[in-house]
CSV table of N, CA and C in Angstrom, one decimal:
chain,number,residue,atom,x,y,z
Z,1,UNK,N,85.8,93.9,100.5
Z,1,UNK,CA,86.2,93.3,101.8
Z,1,UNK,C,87.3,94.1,102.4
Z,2,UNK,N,87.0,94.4,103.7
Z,2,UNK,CA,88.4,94.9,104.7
Z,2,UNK,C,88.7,94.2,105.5
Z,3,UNK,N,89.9,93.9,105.3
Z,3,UNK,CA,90.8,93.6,106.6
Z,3,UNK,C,91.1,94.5,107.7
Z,4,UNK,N,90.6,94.1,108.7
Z,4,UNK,CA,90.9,94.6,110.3
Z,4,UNK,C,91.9,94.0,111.2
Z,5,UNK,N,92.7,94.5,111.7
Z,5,UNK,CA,93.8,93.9,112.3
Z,5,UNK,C,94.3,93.9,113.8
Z,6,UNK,N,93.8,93.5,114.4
Z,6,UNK,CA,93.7,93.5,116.0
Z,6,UNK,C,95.3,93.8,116.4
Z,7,UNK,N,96.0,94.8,116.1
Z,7,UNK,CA,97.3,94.5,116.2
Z,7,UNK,C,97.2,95.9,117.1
Z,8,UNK,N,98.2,96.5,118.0
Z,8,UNK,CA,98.7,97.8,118.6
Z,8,UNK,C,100.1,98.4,118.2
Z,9,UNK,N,99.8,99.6,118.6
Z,9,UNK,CA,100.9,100.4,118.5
Z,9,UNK,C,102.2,100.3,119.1
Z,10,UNK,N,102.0,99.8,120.2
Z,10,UNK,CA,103.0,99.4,121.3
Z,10,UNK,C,104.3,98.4,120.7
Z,11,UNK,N,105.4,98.5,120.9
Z,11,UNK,CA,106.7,98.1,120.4
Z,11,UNK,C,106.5,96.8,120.9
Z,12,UNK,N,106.4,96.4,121.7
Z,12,UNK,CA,106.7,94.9,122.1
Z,12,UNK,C,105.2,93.8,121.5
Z,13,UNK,N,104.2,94.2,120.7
Z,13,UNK,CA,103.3,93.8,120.4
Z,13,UNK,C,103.5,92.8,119.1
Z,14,UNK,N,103.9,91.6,119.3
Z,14,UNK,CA,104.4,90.5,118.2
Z,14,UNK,C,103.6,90.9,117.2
Z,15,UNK,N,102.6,90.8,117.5
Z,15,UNK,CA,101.4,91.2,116.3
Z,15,UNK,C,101.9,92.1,115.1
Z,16,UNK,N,102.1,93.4,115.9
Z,16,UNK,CA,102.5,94.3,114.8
Z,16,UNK,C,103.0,94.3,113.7
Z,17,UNK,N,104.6,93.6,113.6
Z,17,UNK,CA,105.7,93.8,112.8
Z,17,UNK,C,105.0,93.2,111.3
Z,18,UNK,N,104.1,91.6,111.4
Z,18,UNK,CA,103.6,91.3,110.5
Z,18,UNK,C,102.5,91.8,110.0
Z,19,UNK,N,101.8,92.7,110.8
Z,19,UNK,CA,100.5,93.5,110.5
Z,19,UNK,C,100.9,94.5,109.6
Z,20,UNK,N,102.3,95.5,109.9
Z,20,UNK,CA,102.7,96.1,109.7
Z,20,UNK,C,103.3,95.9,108.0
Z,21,UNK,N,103.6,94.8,107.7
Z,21,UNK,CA,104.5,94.4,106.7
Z,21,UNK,C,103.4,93.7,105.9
Z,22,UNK,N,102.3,93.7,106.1
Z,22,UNK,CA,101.1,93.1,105.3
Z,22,UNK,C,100.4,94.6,105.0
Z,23,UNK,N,100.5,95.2,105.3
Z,23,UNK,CA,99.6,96.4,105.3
Z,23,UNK,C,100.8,97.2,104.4
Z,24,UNK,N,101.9,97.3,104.2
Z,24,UNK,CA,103.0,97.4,103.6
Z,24,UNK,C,102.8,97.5,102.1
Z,25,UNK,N,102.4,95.5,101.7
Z,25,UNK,CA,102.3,94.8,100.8
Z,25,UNK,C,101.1,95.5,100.4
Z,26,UNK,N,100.1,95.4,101.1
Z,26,UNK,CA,98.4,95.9,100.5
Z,26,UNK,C,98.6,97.7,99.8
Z,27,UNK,N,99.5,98.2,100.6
Z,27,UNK,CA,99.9,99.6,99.9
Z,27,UNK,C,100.4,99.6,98.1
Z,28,UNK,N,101.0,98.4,98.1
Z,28,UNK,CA,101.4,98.5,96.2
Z,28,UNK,C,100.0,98.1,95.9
Z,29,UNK,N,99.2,97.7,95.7
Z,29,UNK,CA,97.9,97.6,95.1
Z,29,UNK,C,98.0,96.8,94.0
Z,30,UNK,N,99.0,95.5,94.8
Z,30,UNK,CA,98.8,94.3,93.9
Z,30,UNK,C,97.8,93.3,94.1
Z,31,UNK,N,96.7,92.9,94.2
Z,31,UNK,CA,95.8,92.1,94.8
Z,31,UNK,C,96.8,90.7,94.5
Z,32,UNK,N,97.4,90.4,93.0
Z,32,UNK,CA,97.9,89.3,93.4
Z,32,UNK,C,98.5,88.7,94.5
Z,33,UNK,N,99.9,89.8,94.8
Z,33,UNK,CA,101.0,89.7,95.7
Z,33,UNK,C,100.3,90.0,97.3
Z,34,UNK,N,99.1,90.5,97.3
Z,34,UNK,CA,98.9,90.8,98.4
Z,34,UNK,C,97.9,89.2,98.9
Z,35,UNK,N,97.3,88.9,97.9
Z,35,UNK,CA,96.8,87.5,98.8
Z,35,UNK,C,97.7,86.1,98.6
Z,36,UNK,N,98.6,86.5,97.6
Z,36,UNK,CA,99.8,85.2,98.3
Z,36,UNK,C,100.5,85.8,99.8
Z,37,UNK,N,100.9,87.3,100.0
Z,37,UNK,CA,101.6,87.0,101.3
Z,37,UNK,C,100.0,86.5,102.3
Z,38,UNK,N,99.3,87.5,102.2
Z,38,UNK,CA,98.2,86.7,103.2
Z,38,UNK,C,98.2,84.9,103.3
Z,39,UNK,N,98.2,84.5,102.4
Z,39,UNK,CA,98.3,83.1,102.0
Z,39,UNK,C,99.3,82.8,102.8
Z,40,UNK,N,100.8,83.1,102.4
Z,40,UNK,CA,101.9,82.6,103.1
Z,40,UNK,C,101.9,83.2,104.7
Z,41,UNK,N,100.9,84.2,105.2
Z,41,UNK,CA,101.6,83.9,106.6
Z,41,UNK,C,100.4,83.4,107.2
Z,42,UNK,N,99.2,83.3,106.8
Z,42,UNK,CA,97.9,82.6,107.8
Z,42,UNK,C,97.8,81.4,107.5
Z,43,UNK,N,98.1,80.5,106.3
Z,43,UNK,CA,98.2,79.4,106.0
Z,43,UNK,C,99.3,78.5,106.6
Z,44,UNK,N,100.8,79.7,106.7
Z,44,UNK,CA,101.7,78.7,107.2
Z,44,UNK,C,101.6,77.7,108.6
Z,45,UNK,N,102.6,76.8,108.4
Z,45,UNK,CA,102.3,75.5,109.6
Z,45,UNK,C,102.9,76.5,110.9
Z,46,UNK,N,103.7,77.2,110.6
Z,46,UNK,CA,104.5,78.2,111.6
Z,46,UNK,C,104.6,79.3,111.3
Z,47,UNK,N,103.8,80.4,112.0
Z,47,UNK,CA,104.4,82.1,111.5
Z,47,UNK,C,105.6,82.5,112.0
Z,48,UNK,N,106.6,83.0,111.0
Z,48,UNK,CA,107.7,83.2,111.5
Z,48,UNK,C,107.9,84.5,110.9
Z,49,UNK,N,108.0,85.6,111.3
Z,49,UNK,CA,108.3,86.9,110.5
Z,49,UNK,C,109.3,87.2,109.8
Z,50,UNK,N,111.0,86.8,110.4
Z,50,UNK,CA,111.6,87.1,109.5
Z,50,UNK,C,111.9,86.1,107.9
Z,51,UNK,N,111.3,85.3,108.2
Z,51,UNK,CA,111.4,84.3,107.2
Z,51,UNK,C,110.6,85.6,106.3
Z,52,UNK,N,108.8,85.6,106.6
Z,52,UNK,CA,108.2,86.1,105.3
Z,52,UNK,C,108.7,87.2,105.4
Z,53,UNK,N,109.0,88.4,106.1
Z,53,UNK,CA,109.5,89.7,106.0
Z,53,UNK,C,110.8,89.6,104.9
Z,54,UNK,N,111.6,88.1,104.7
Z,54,UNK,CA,112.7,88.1,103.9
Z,54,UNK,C,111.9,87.9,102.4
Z,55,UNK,N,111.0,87.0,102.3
Z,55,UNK,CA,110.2,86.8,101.2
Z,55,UNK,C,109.4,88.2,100.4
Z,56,UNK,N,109.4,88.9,101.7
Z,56,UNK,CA,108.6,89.9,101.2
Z,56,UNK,C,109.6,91.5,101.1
Z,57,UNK,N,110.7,91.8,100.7
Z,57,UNK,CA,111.4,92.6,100.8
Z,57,UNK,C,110.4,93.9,101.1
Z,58,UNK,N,110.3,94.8,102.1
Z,58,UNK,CA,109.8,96.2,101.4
Z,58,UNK,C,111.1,97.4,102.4
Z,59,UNK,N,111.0,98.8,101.8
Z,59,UNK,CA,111.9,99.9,102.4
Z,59,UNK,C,111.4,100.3,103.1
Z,60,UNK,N,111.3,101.4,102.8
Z,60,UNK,CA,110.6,102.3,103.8
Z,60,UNK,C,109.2,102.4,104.3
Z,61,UNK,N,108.8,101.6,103.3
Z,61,UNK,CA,107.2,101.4,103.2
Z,61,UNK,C,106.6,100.5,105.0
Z,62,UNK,N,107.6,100.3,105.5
Z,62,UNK,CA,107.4,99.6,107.0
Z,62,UNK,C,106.9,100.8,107.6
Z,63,UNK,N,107.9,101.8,107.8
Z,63,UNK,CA,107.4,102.9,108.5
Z,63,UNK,C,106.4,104.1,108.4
Z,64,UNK,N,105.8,104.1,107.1
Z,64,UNK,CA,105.0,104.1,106.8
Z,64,UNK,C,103.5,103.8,107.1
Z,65,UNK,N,103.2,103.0,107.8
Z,65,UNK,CA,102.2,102.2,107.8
Z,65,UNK,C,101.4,102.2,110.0
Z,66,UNK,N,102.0,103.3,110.6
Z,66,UNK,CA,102.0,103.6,111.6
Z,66,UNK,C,100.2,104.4,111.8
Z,67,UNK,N,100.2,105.1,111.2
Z,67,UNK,CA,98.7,106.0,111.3
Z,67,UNK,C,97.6,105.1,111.0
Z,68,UNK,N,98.0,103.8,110.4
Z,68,UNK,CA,96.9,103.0,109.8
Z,68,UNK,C,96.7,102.1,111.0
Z,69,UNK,N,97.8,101.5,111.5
Z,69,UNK,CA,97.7,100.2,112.8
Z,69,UNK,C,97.3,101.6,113.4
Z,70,UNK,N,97.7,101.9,114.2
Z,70,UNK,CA,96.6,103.0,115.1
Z,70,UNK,C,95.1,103.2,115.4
Z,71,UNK,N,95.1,103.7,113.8
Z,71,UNK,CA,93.7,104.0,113.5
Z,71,UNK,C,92.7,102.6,113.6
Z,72,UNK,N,93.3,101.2,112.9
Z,72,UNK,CA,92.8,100.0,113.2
Z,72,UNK,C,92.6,99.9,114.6
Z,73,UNK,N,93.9,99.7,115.8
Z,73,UNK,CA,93.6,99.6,116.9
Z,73,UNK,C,92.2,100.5,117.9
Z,74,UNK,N,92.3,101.8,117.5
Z,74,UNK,CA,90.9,102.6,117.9
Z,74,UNK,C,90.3,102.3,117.4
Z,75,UNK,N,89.9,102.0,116.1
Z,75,UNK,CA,88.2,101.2,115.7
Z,75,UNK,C,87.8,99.8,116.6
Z,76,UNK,N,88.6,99.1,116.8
Z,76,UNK,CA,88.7,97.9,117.4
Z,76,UNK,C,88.4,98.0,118.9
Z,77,UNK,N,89.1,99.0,119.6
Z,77,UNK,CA,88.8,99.9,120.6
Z,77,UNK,C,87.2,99.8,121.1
Z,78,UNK,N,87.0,100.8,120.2
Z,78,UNK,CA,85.5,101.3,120.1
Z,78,UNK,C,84.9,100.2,120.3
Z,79,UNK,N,85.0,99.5,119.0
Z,79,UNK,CA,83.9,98.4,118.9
Z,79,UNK,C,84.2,97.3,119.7
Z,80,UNK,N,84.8,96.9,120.6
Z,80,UNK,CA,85.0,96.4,121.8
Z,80,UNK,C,85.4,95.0,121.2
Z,81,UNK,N,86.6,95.2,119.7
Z,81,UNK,CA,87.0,93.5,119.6
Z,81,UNK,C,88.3,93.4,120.0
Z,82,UNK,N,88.2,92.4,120.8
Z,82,UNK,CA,89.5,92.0,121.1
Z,82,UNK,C,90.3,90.9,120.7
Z,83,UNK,N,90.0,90.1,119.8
Z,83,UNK,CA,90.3,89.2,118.7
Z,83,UNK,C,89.7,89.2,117.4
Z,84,UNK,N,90.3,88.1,116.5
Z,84,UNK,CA,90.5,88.4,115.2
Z,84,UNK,C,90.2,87.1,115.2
Z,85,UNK,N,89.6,86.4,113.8
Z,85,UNK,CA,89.0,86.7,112.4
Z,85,UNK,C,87.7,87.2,113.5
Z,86,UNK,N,86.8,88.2,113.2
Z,86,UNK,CA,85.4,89.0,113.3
Z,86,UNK,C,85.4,89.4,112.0
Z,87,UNK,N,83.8,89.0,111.5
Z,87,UNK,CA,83.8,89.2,110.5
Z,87,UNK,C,82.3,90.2,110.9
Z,88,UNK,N,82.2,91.0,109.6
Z,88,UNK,CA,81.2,92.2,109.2
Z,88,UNK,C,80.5,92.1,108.4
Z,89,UNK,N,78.8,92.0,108.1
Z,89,UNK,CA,78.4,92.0,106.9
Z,89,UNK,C,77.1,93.2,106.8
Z,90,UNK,N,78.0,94.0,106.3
Z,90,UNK,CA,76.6,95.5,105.8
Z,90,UNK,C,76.7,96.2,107.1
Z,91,UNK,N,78.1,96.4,108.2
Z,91,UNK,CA,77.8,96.7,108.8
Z,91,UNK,C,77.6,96.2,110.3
Z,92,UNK,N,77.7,95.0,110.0
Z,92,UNK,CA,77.0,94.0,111.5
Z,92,UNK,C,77.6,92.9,111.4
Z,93,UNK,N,78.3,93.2,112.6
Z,93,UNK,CA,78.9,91.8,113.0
Z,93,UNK,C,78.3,90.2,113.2
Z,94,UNK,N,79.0,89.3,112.1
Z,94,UNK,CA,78.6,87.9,112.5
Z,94,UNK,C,78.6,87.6,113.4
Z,95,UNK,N,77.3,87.2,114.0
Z,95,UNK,CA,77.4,86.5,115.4
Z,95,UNK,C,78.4,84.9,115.3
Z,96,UNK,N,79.0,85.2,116.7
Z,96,UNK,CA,79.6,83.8,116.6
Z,96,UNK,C,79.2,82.3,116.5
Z,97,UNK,N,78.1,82.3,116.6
Z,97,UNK,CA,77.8,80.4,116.0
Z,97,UNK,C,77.8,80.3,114.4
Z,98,UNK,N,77.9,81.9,114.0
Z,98,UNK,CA,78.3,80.9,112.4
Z,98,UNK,C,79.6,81.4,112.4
Z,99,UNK,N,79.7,80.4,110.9
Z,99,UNK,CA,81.2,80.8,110.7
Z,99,UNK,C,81.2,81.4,109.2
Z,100,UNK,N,82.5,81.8,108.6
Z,100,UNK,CA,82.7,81.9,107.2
Z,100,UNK,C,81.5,81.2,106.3
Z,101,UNK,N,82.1,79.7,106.1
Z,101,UNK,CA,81.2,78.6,105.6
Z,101,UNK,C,79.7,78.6,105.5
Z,102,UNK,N,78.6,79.8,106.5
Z,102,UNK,CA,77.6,79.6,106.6
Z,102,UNK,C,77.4,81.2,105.7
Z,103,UNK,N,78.2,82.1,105.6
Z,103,UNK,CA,78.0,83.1,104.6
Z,103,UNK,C,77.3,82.9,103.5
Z,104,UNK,N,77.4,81.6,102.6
Z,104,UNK,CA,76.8,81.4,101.3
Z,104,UNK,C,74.8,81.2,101.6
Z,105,UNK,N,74.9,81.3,102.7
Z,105,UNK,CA,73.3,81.3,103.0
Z,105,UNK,C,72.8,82.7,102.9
Z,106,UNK,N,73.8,83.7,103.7
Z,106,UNK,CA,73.4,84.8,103.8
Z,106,UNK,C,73.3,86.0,102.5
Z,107,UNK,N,74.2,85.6,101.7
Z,107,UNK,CA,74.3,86.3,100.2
Z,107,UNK,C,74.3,85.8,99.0
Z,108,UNK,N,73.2,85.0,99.3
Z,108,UNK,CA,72.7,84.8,97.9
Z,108,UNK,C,71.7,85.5,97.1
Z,109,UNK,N,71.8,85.9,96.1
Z,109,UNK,CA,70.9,86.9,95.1
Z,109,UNK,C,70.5,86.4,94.6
C-alpha cells in the first residue's frame, strides 16, 4: 500500500508540516511507529501539529523530506486529485460510491 498525500510545497500550506513529519517517521522503516503516528494524527478528535510533532521528536530528517512532497504533489497534479483519502487498486482509481468497507468484495481470492 502507498500513501499519497495531497499536501504542496508552498510554505503557508497547513498540510505540509504534518505530511512532512509523517513521511519523516515512514523514512526509519518502523511499520510499528509509523502506523501509531498515522493513528495518532487521523484518528485524533483534534489535529494539532505541535502536540504530535512533540510526541514525535525527529532532526533533521524534517528537511529532508522536500523532493518526496513535491514529487507527491506532481503525481497528484497529473492525475487531477485534488483531495485525499483516493484510493487505487492495481492501478485504478475507486470510484466514489464505494468506500474502503466495500474493498473486501473486490479482493477476495
Amino acid at each position: 500500500m502507498k500513501i499519497i498525500f495531497a499536501a504542496s510545497s508552498q510554505a503557508e500550506d497547513i498540510k505540509t508540516p504534518p505530511v512532512r513529519h509523517l513521511l519523516a517517521i515512514a523514512g526509519k522503516k518502523d511499520e510499528r511507529l509509523l502506523k501509531q503516528a498515522l493513528d495518532d494524527w487521523y484518528l485524533a478528535p483534534e489535529r494539532e501539529y505541535t502536540s504530535f510533532a512533540t510526541k514525535y521528536p525527529m532532526n533533521g530528517e524534517l528537511n529532508m523530506q522536500d523532493d518526496k512532497i513535491k514529487a507527491m504533489e506532481q503525481w497528484c497534479s497529473q492525475m487531477e486529485i485534488s483531495f485525499t483519502p483516493v484510493f487505487f487498486i492495481n492501478g485504478y482509481q475507486l470510484p466514489e460510491i464505494y468506500s474502503v468497507s466495500d474493498l473486501k468484495y473486490f479482493l477476495t481470492v
